Short mmCIF file of C-alpha atoms in Angstrom, two decimals:
data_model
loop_
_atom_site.label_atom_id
_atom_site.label_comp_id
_atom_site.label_asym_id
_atom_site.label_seq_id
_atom_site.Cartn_x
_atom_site.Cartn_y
_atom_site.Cartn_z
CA UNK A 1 2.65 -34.90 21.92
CA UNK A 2 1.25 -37.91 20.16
CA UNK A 3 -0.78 -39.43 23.15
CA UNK A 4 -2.59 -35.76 23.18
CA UNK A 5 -2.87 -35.97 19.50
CA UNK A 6 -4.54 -39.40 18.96
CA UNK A 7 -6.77 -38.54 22.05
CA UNK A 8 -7.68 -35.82 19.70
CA UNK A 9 -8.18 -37.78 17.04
CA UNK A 10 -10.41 -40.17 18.54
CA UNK A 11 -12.49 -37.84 19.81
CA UNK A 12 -12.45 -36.01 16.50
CA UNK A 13 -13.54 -39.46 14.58
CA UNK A 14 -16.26 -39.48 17.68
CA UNK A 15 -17.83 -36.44 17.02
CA UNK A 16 -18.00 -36.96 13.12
CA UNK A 17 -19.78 -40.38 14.20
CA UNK A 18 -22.60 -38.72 16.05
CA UNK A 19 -23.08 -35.47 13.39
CA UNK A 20 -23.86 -37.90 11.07
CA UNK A 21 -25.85 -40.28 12.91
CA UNK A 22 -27.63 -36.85 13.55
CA UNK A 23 -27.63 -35.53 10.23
CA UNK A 24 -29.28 -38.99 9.26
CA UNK A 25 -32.13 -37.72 11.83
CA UNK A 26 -31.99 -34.44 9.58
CA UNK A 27 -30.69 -32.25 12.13
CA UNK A 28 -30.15 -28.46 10.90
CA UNK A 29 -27.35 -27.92 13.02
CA UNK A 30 -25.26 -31.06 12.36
CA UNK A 31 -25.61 -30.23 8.49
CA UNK A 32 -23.89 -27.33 9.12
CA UNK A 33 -20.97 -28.30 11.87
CA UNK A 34 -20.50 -31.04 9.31
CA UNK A 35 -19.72 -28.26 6.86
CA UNK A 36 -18.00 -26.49 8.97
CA UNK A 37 -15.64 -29.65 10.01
CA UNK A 38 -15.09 -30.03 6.52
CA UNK A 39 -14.63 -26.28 5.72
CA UNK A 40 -11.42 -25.99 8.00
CA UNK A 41 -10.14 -29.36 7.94
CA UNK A 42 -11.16 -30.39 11.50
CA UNK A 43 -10.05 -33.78 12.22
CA UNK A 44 -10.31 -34.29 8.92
CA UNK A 45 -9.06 -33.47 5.33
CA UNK A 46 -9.77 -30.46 4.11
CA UNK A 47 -12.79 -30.87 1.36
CA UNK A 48 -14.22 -27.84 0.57
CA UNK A 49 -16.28 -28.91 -1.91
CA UNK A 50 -18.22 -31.66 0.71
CA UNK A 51 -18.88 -28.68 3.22
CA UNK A 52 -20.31 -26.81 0.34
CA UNK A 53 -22.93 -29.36 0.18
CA UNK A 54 -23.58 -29.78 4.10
CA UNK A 55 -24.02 -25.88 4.15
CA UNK A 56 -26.65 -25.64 1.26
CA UNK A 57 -28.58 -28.46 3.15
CA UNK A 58 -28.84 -26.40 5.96
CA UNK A 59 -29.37 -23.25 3.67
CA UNK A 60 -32.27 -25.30 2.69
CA UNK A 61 -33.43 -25.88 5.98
CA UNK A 62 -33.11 -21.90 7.07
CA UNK A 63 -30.20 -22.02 9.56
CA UNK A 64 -28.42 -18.57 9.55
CA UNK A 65 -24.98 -19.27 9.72
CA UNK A 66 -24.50 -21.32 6.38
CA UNK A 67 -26.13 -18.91 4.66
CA UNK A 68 -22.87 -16.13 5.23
CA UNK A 69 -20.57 -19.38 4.60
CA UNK A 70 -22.05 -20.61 1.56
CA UNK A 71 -22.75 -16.58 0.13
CA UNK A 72 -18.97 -16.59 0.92
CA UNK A 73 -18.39 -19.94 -1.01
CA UNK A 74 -20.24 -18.28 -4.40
CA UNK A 75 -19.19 -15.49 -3.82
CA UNK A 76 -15.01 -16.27 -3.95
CA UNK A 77 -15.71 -19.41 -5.96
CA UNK A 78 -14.70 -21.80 -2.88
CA UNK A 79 -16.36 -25.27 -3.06
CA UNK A 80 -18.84 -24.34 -5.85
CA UNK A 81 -18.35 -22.40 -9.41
CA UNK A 82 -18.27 -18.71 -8.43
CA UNK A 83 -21.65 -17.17 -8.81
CA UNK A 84 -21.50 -13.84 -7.17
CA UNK A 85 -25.53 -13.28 -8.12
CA UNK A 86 -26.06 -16.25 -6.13
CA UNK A 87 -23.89 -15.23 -2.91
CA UNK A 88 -25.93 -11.43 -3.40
CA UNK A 89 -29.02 -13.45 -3.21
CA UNK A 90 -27.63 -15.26 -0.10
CA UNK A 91 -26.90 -12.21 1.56
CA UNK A 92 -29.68 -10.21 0.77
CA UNK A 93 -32.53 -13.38 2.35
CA UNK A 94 -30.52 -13.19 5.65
CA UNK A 95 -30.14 -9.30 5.57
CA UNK A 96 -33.97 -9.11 5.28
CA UNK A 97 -34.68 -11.22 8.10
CA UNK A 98 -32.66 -8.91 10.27
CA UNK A 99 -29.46 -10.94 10.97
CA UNK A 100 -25.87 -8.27 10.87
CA UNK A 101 -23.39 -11.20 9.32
CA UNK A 102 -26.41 -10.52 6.11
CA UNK A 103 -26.75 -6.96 6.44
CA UNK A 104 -22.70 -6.72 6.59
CA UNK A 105 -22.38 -9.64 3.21
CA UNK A 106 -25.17 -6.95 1.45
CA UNK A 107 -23.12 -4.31 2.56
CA UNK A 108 -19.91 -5.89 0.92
CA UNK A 109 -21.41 -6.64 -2.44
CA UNK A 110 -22.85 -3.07 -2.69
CA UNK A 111 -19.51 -2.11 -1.60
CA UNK A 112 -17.55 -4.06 -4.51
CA UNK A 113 -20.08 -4.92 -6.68
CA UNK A 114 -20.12 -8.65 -6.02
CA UNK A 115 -23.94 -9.49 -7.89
CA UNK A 116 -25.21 -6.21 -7.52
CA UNK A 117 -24.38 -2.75 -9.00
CA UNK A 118 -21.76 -1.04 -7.24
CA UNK A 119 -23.17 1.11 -4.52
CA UNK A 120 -21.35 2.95 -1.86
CA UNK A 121 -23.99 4.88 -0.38
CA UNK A 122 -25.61 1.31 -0.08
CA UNK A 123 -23.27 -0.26 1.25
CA UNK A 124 -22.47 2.72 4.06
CA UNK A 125 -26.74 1.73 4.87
CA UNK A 126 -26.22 -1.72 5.52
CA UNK A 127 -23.04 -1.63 7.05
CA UNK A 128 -24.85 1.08 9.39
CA UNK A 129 -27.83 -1.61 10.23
CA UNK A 130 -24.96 -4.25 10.83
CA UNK A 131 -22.71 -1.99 12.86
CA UNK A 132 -25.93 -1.06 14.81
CA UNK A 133 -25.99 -4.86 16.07
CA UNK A 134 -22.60 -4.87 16.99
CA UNK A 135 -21.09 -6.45 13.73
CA UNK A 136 -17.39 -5.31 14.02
CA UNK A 137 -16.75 -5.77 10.31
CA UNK A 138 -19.51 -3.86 9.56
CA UNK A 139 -17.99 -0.84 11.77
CA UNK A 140 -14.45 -1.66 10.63
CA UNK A 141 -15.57 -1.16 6.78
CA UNK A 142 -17.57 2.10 7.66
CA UNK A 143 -14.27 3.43 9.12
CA UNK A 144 -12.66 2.78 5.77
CA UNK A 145 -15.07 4.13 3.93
CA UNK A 146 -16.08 7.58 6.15
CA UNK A 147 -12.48 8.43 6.67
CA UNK A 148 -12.01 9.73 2.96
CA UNK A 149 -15.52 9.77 1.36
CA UNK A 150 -15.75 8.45 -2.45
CA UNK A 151 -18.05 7.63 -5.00
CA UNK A 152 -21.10 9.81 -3.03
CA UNK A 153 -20.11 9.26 0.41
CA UNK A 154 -19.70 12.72 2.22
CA UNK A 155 -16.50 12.22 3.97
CA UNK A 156 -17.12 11.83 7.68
CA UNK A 157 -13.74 11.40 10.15
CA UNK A 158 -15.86 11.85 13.43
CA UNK A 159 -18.24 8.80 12.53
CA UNK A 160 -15.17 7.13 10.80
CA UNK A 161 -13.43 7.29 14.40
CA UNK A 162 -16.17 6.65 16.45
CA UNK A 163 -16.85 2.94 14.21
CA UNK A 164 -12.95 2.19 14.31
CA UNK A 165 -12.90 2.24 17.91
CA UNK A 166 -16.08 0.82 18.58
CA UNK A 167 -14.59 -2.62 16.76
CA UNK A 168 -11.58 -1.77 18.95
CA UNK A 169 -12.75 -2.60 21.57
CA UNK A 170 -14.34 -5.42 20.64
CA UNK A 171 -10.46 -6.63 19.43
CA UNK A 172 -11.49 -6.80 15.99
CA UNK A 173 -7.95 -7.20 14.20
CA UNK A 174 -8.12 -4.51 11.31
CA UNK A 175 -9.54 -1.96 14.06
CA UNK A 176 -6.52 -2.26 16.73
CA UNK A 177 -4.32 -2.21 13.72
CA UNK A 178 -5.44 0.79 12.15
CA UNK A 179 -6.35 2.31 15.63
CA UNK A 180 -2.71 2.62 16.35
CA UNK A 181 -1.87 3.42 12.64
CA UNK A 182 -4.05 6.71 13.35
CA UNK A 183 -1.88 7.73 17.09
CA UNK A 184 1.04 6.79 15.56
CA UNK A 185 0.33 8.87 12.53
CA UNK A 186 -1.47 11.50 13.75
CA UNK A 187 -3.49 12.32 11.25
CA UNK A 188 -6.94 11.87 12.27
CA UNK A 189 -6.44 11.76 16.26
CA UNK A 190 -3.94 13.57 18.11
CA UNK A 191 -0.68 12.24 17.60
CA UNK A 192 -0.23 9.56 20.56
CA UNK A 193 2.83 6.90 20.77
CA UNK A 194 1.67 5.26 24.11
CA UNK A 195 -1.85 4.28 22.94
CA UNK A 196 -0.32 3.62 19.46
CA UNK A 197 2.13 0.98 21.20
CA UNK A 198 -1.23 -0.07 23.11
CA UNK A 199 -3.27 -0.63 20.15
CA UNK A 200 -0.43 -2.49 18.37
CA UNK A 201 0.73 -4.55 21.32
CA UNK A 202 -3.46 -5.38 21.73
CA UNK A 203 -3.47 -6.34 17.91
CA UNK A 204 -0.49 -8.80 18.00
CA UNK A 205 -1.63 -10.06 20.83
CA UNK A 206 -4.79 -11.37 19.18
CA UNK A 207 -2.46 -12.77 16.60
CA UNK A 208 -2.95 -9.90 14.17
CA UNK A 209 -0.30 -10.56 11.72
CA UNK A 210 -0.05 -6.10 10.66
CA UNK A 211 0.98 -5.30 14.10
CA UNK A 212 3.43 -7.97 14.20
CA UNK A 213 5.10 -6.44 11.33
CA UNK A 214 4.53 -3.04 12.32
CA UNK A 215 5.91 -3.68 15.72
CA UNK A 216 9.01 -5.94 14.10
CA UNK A 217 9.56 -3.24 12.04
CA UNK A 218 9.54 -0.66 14.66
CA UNK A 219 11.78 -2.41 17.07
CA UNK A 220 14.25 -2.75 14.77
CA UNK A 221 14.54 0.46 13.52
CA UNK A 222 14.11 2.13 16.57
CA UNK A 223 12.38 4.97 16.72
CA UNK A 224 9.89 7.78 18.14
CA UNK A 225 7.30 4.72 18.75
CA UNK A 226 9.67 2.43 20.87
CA UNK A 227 13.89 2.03 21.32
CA UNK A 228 15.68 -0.75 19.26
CA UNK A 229 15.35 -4.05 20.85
CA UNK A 230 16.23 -6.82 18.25
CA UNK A 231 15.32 -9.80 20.45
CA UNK A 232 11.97 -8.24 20.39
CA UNK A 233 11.94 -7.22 16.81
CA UNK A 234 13.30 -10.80 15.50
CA UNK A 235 10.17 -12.26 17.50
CA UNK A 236 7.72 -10.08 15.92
CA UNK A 237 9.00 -10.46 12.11
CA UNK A 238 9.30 -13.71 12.55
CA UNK A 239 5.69 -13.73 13.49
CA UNK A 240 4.86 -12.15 10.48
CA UNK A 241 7.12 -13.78 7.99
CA UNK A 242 5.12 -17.05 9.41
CA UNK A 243 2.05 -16.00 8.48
CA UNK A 244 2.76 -13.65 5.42
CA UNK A 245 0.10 -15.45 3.69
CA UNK A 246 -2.37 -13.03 5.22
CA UNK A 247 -0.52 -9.95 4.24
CA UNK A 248 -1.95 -8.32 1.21
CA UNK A 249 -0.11 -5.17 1.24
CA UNK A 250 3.32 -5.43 -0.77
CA UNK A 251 5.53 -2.83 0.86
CA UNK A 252 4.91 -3.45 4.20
CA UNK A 253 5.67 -7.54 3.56
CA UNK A 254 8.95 -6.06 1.91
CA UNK A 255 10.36 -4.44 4.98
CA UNK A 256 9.24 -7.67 7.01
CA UNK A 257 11.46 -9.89 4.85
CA UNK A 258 14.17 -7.02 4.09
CA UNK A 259 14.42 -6.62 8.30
CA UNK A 260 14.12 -10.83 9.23
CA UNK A 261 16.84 -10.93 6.35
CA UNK A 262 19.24 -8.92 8.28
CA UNK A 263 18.73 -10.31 11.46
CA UNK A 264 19.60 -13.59 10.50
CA UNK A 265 22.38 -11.89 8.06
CA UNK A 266 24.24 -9.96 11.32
CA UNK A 267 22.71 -12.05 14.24
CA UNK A 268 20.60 -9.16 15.39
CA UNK A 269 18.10 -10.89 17.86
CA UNK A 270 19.10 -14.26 16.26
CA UNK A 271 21.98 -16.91 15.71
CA UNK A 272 23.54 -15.68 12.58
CA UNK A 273 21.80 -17.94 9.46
CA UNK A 274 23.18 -16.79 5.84
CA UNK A 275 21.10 -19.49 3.90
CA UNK A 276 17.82 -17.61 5.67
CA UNK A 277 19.45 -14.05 5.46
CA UNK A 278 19.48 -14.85 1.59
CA UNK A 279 16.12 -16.33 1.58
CA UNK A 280 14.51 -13.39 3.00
CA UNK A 281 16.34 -11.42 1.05
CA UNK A 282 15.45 -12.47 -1.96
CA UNK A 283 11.61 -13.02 -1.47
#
């Protein structure tokens, strides 16, 4: 409500007062919480451009963690001109000083050739030093890259497995996801429809926006994975239709849309709605 929210803001406006009264004092850590507060628009306008320059003052000053966001700004472009050599370089310092979120970046540009020669036996060696540490992106991307082999990579499912369930269980999104894609499928791990459900269900529950769909899509098809419920499969597209910005893959948004359409078009889980039936439609 808007007592909570200008308590928020208050404290918000607070908090920015001290980081800088501390990043006067040139403290390392308020340089980069500044960036960081600036980075996702906490409290404040979005300005990607002034967290850029908070996190190469702590860059400059040797902290860890703005190293990873500011590779990731050159890298992509974001608050600076893109300079992939320059994100690389990033990378590479903090992977040589032993840190996984650098072995994991070095791992990335090997893998896509982001300022470095694309490399995907590279790549599979620092994702291996991250994953070692626990980095579950690190493990995720070893999954994706074991599970068929390419480029040089002997194909590997049983280390493929064992790194997708590792970040599993660590609730790493793209792991439970692809987890249950691999029950439900069968293809890899004996075909399984309760643990697929499990790893879904586990996925949406962290807010992963793929098992949202998956499960929207399931429920209102009906199916081998679960009967057709479309209360339940009008909350789960509509989960996914909110936040369809983070869906890359094109057929799988298409049956989100094509599904919510028809809900709203017959009533199925919903009020009946033609001006959204046509909207989703036509997306």
């Amino acid at each position: 409500d808007e007592e909570n929210y200008l308590r928020a803001t208050k404290y918000v406006k607070e908090a920015l007062k001290y980081l800088n009264e501390a990043a006067e004092e040139n403290s390392i850590k308020a340089y980069f919480l500044l960036g960081e507060i600036y980075n996702y628009g906490l409290g404040v306008t979005t300005n990607k451009e002034t967290a850029a320059e908070w996190y190469k003052k702590a860059v400059d000053e040797g902290y860890a963690d703005a190293y990873t966001r500011l590779a990731d700004f050159y890298i992509t472009g974001t608050g600076v001109s893109e300079n992939k050599d320059k994100g690389f370089k990033l990378y590479k310092e903090l992977a040589d000083a032993g840190y996984d979120s650098g072995q994991s970046g070095v791992g990335l540009c090997y893998e896509n050739g982001y300022g470095t020669t694309k490399n995907l036996s590279n790549a599979v060696e620092y994702y291996k030093k991250a994953a070692e540490q626990g980095n579950n992106y690190a493990q995720y991307r070893l999954y994706k890259i074991l599970r068929d082999g390419n480029e040089g990579v002997v194909k590997d499912v049983d280390s493929a497995i064992l790194f997708l369930k590792q970040a599993a269980e660590n609730n790493y999104n793209d792991a439970l996801y692809h987890l249950g894609i691999e029950y439900y499928f069968g293809e890899l791990l004996p075909k399984d429809n309760t643990l697929a459900l499990k790893y879904f269900q586990c996925g949406y529950d962290n807010g992963d926006v793929y098992s949202s769909a998956m499960l929207g899509v399931q429920y209102y098809t009906g199916g081998d994975l679960v009967e057709k419920d479309y209360t339940l499969a009008f909350k789960y597209l509509s989960y996914a239709a909110d936040n369809s910005e983070y869906i890359y893959n094109d057929k799988v948004l298409a049956n989100v849309f094509k599904n919510l359409g028809a809900c709203y078009r017959f009533g199925r889980g919903t009020e009946v709605n033609q001006s959204l039936a046509s909207y989703y439609t036509e997306l």
